[in-house]
Short mmCIF file of N, CA, C and O in Angstrom, two decimals:
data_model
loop_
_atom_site.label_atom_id
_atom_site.label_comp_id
_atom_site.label_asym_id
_atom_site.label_seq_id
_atom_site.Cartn_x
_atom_site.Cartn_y
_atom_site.Cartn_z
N UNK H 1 -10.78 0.62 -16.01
CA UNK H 1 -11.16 -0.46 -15.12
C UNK H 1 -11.08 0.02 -13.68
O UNK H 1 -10.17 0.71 -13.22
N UNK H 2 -12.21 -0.45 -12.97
CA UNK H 2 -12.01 0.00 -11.63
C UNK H 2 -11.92 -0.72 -10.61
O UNK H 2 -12.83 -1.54 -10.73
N UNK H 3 -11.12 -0.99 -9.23
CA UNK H 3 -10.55 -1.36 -8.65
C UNK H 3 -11.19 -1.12 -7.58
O UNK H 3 -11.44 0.08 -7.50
N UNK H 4 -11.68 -1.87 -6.48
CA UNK H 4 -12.01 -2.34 -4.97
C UNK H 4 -10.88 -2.96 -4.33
O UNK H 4 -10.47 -4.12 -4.47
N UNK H 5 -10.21 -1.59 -3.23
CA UNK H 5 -9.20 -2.09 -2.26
C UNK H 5 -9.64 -2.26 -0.93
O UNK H 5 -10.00 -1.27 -0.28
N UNK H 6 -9.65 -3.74 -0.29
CA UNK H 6 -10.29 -4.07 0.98
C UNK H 6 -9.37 -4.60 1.87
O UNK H 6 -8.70 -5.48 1.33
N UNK H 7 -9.11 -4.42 2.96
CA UNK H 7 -8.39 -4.74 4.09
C UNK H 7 -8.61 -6.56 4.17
O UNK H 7 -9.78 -6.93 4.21
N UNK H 8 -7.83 -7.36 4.18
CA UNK H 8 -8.04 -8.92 5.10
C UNK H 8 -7.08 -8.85 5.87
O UNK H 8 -5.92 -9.16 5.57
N UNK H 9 -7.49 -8.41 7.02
CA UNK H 9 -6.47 -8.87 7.99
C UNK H 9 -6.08 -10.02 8.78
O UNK H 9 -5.30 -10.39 9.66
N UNK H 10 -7.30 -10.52 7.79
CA UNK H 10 -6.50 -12.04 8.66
C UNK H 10 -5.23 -12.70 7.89
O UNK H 10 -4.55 -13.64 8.30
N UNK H 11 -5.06 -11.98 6.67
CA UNK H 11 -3.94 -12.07 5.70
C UNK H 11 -3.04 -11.23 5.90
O UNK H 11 -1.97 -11.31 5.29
N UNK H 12 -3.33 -10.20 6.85
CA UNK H 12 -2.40 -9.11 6.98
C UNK H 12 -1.71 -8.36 5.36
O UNK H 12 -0.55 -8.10 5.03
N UNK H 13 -3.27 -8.18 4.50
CA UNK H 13 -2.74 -7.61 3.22
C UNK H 13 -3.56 -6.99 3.07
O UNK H 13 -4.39 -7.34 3.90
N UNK H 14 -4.09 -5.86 2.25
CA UNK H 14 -4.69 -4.83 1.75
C UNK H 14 -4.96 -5.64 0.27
O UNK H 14 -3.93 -5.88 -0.37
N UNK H 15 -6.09 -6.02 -0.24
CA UNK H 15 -6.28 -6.79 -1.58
C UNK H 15 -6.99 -5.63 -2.74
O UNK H 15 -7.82 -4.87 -2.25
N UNK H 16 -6.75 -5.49 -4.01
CA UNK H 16 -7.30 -4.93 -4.82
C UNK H 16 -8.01 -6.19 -6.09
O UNK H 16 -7.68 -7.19 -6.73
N UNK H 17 -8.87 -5.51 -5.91
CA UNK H 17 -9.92 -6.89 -6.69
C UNK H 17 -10.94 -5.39 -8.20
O UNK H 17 -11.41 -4.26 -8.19
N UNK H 18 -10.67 -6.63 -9.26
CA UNK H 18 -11.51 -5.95 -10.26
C UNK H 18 -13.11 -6.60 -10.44
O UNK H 18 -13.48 -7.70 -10.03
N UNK H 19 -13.64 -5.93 -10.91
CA UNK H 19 -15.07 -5.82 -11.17
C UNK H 19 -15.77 -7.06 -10.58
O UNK H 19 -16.70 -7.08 -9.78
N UNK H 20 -14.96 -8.38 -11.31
CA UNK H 20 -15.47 -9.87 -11.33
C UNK H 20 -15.11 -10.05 -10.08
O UNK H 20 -15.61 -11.10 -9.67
N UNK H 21 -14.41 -9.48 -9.21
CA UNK H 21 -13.72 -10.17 -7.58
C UNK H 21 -12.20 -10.90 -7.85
O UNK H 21 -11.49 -11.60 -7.12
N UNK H 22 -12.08 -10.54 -8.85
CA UNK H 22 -10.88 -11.32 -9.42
C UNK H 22 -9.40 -9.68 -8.37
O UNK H 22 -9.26 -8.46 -8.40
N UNK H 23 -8.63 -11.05 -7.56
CA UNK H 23 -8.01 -10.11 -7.32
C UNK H 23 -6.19 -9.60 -7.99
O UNK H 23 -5.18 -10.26 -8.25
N UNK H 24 -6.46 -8.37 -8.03
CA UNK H 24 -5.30 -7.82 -9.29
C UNK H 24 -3.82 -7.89 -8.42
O UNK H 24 -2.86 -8.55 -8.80
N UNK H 25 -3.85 -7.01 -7.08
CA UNK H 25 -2.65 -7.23 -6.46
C UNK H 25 -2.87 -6.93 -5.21
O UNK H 25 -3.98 -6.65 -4.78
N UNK H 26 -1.86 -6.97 -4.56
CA UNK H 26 -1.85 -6.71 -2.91
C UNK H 26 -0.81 -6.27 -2.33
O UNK H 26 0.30 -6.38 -2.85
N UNK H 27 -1.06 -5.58 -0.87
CA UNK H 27 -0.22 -4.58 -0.67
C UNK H 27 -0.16 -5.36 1.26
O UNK H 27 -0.97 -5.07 2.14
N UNK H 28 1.34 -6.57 1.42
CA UNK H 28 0.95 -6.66 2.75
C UNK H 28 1.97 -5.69 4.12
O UNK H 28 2.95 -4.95 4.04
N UNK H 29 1.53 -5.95 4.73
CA UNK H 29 1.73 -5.08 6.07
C UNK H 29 1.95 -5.79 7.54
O UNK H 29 1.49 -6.93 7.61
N UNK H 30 2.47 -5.38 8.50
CA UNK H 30 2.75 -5.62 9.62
C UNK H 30 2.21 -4.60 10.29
O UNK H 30 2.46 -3.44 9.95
N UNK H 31 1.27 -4.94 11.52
CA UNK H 31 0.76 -3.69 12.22
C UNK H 31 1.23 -4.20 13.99
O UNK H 31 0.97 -5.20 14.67
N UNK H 32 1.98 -3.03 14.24
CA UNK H 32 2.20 -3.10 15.59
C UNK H 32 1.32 -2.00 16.26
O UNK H 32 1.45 -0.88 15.77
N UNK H 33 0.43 -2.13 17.33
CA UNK H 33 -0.03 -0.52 17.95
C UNK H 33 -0.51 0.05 16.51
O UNK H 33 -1.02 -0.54 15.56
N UNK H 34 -0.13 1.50 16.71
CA UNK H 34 -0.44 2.76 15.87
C UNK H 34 0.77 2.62 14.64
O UNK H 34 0.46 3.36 13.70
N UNK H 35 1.62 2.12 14.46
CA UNK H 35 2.55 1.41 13.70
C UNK H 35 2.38 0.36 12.50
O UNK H 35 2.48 -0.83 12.79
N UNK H 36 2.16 0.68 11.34
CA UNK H 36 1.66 0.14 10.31
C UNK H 36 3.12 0.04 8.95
O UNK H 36 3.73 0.94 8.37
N UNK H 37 3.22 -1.39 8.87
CA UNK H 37 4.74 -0.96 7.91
C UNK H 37 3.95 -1.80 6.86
O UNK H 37 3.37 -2.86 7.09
N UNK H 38 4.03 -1.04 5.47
CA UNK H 38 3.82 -1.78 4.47
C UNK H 38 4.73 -2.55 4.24
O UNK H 38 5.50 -1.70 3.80
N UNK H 39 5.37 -3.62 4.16
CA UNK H 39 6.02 -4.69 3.13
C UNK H 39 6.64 -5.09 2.01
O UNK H 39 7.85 -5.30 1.87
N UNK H 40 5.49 -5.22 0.95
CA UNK H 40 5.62 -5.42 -0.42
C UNK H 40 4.01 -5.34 -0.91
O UNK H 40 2.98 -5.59 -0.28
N UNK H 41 4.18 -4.92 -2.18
CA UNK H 41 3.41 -4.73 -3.00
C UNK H 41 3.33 -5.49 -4.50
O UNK H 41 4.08 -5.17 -5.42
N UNK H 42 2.61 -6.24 -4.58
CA UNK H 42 2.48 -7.13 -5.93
C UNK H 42 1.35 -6.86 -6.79
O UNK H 42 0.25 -6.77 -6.24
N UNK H 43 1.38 -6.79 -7.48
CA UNK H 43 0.48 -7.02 -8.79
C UNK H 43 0.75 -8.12 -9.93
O UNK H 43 1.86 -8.39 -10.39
N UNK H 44 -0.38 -8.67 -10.29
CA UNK H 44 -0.85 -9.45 -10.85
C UNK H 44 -0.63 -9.62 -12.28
O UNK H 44 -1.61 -9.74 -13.01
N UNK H 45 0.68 -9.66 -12.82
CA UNK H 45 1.48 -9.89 -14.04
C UNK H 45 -0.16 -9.18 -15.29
O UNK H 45 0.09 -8.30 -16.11
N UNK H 46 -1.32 -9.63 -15.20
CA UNK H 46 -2.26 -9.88 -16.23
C UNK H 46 -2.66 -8.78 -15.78
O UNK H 46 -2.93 -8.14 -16.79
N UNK H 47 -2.96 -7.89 -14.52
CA UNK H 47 -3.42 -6.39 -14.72
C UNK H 47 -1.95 -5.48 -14.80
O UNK H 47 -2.35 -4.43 -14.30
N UNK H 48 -0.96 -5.32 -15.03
CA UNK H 48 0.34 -4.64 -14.83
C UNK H 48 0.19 -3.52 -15.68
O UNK H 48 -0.01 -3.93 -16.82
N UNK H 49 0.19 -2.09 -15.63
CA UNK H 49 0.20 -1.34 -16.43
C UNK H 49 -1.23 -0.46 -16.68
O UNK H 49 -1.54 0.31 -17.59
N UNK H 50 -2.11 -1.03 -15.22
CA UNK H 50 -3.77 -0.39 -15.47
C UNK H 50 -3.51 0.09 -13.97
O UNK H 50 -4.26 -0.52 -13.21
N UNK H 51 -2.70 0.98 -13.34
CA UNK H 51 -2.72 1.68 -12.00
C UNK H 51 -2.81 1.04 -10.69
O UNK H 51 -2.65 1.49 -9.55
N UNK H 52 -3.22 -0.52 -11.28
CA UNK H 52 -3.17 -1.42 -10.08
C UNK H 52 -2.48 -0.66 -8.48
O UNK H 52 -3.03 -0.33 -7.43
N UNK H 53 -1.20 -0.62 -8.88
CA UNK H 53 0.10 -0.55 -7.93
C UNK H 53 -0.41 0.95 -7.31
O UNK H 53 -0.39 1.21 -6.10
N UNK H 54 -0.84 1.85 -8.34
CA UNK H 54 -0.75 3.51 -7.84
C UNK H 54 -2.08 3.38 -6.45
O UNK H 54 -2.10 3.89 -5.33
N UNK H 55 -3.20 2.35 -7.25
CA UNK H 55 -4.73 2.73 -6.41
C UNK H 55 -4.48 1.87 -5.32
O UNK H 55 -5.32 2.07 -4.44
N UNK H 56 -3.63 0.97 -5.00
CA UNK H 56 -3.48 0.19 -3.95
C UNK H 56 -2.50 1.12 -2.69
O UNK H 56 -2.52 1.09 -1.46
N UNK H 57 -1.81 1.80 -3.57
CA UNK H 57 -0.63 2.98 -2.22
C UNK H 57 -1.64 3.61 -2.34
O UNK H 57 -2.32 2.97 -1.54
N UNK H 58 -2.67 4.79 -2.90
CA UNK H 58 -3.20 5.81 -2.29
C UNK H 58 -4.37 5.19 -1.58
O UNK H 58 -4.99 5.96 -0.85
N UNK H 59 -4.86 3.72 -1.67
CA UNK H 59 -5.55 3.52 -0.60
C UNK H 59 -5.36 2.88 1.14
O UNK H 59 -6.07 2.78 2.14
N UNK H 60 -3.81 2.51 0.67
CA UNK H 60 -3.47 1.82 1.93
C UNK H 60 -2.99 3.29 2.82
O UNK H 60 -2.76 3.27 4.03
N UNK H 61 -2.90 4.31 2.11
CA UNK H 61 -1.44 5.67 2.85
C UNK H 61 -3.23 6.23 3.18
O UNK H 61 -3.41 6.68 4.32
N UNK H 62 -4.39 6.18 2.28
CA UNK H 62 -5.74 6.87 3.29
C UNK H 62 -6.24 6.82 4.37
O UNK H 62 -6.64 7.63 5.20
N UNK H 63 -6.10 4.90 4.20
CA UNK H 63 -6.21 4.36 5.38
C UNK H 63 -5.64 4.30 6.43
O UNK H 63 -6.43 4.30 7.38
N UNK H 64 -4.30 4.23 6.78
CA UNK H 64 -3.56 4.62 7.69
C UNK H 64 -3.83 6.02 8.35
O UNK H 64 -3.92 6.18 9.57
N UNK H 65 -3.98 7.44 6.99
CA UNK H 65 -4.50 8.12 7.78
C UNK H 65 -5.58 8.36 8.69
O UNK H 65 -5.53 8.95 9.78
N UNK H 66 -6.84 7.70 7.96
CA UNK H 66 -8.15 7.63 8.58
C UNK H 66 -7.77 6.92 10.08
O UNK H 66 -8.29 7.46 11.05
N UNK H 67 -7.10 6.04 10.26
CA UNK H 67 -6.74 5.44 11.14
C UNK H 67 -5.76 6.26 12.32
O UNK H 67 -5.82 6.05 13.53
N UNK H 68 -4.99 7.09 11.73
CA UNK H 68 -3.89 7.86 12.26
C UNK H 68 -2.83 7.24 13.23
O UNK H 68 -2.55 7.49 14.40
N UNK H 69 -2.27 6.24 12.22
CA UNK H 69 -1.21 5.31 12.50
C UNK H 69 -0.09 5.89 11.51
O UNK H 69 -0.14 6.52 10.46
N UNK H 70 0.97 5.38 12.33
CA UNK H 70 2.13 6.32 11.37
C UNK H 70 2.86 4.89 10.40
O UNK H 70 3.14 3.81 10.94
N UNK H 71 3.04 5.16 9.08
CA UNK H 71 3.72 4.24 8.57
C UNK H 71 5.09 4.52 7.92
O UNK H 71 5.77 5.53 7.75
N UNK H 72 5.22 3.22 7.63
CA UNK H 72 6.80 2.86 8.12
C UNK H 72 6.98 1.99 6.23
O UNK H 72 6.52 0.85 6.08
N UNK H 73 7.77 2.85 4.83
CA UNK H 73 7.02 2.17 3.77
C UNK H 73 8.70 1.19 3.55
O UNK H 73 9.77 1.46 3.00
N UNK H 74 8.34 0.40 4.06
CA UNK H 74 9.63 -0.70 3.67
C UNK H 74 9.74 -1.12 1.95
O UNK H 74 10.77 -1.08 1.28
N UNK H 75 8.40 -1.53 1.49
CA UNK H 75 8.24 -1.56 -0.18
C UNK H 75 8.41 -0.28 -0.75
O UNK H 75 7.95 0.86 -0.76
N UNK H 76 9.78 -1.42 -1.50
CA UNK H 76 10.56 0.04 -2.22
C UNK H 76 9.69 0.53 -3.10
O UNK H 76 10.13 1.57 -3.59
N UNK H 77 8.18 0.08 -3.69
CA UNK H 77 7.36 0.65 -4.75
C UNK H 77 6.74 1.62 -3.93
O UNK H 77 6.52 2.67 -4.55
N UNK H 78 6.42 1.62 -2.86
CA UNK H 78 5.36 2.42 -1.91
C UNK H 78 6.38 3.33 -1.40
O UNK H 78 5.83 4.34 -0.96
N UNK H 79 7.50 3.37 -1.30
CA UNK H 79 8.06 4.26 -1.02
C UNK H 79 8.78 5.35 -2.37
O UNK H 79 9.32 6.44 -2.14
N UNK H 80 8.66 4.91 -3.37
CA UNK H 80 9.12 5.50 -4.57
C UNK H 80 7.90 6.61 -4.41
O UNK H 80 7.96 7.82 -4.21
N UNK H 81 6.78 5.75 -4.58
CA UNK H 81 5.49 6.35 -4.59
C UNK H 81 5.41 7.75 -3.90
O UNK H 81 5.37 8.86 -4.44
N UNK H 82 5.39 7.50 -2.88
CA UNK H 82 5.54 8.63 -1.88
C UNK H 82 6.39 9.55 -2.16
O UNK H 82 6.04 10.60 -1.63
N UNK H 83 7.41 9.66 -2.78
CA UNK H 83 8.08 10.44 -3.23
C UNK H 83 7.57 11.43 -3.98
O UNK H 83 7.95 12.60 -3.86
N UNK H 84 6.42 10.95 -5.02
CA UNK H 84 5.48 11.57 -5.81
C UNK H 84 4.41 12.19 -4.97
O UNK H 84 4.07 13.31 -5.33
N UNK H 85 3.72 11.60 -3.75
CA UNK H 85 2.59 12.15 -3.18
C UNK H 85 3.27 12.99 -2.28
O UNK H 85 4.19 12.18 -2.14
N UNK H 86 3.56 13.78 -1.67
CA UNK H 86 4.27 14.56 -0.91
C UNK H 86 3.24 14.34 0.48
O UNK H 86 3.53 13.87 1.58
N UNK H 87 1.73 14.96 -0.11
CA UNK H 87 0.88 15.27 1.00
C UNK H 87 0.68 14.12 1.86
O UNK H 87 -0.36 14.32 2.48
N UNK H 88 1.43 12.53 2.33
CA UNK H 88 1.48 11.80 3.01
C UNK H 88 2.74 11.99 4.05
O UNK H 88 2.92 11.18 4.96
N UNK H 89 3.41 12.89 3.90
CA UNK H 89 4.87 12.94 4.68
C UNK H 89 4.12 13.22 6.21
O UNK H 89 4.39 13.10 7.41
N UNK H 90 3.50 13.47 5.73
CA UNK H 90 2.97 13.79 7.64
C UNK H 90 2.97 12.67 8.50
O UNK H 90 3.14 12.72 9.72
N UNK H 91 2.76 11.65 7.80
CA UNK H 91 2.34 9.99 8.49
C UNK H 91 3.68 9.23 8.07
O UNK H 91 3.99 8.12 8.50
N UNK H 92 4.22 9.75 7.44
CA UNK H 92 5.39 8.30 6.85
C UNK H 92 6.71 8.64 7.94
O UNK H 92 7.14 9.79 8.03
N UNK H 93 7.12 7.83 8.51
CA UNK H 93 8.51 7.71 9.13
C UNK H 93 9.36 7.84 7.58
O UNK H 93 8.98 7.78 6.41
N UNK H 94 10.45 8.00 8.12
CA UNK H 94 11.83 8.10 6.77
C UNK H 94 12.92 7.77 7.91
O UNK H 94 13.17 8.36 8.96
N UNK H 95 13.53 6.50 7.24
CA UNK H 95 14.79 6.44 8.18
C UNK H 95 15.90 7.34 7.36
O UNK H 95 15.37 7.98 6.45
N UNK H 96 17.57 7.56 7.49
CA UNK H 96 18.50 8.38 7.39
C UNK H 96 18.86 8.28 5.85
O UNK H 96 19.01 9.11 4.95
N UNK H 97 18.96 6.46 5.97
CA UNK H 97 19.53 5.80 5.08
C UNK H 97 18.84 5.03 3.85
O UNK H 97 17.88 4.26 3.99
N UNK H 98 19.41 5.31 2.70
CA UNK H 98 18.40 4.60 1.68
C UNK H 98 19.25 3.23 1.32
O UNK H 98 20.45 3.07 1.07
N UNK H 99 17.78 2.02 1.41
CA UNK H 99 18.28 0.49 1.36
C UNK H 99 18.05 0.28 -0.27
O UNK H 99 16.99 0.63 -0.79
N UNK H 100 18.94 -0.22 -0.92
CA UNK H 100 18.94 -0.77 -2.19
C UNK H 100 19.25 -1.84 -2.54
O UNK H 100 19.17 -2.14 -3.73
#
């Protein structure tokens, strides 16, 4: 199944929508300046387990780059994530301390 991730910023969320427009989950954000902090990340109980969560971080961490805003991943899923993508460390702040 394939997935369309589109910016609403008037929602201040990053939306992932399947085929029908039906949307699967969302990824929202706070943008200050060049300063972009993801939030939280949800998905949609009925797509859970089809990459929803993965195609929504590698499109919001593209975008930021295309943008070349540095982010800041407060969602502990987007930040797990990143752990796995390495090649985003260039853009991600990391504070000292890990929040649990």
């Amino acid at each position: 199944m394939q997935f369309t991730v589109t910016d609403a910023p008037e929602r201040e969320r990053f939306e992932a929508r399947d085929e029908a427009g039906v949307v699967a989950g969302f990824v929202t954000y706070q943008l200050t300046g060049s300063i972009i902090a993801y939030t939280h990340t949800e998905v949609d109980p009925a797509f859970e387990g089809r990459g929803v969560g993965s195609t929504l971080a590698r499109a919001v961490m593209d975008d930021a780059r295309a943008k070349r805003r540095t982010v800041v991943p407060i969602c502990p899923f987007l930040a797990d994530w990143l752990v796995k993508h390495p090649e985003y460390e260039g853009i991600v702040v990391r504070s000292t301390r890990k929040i649990k």
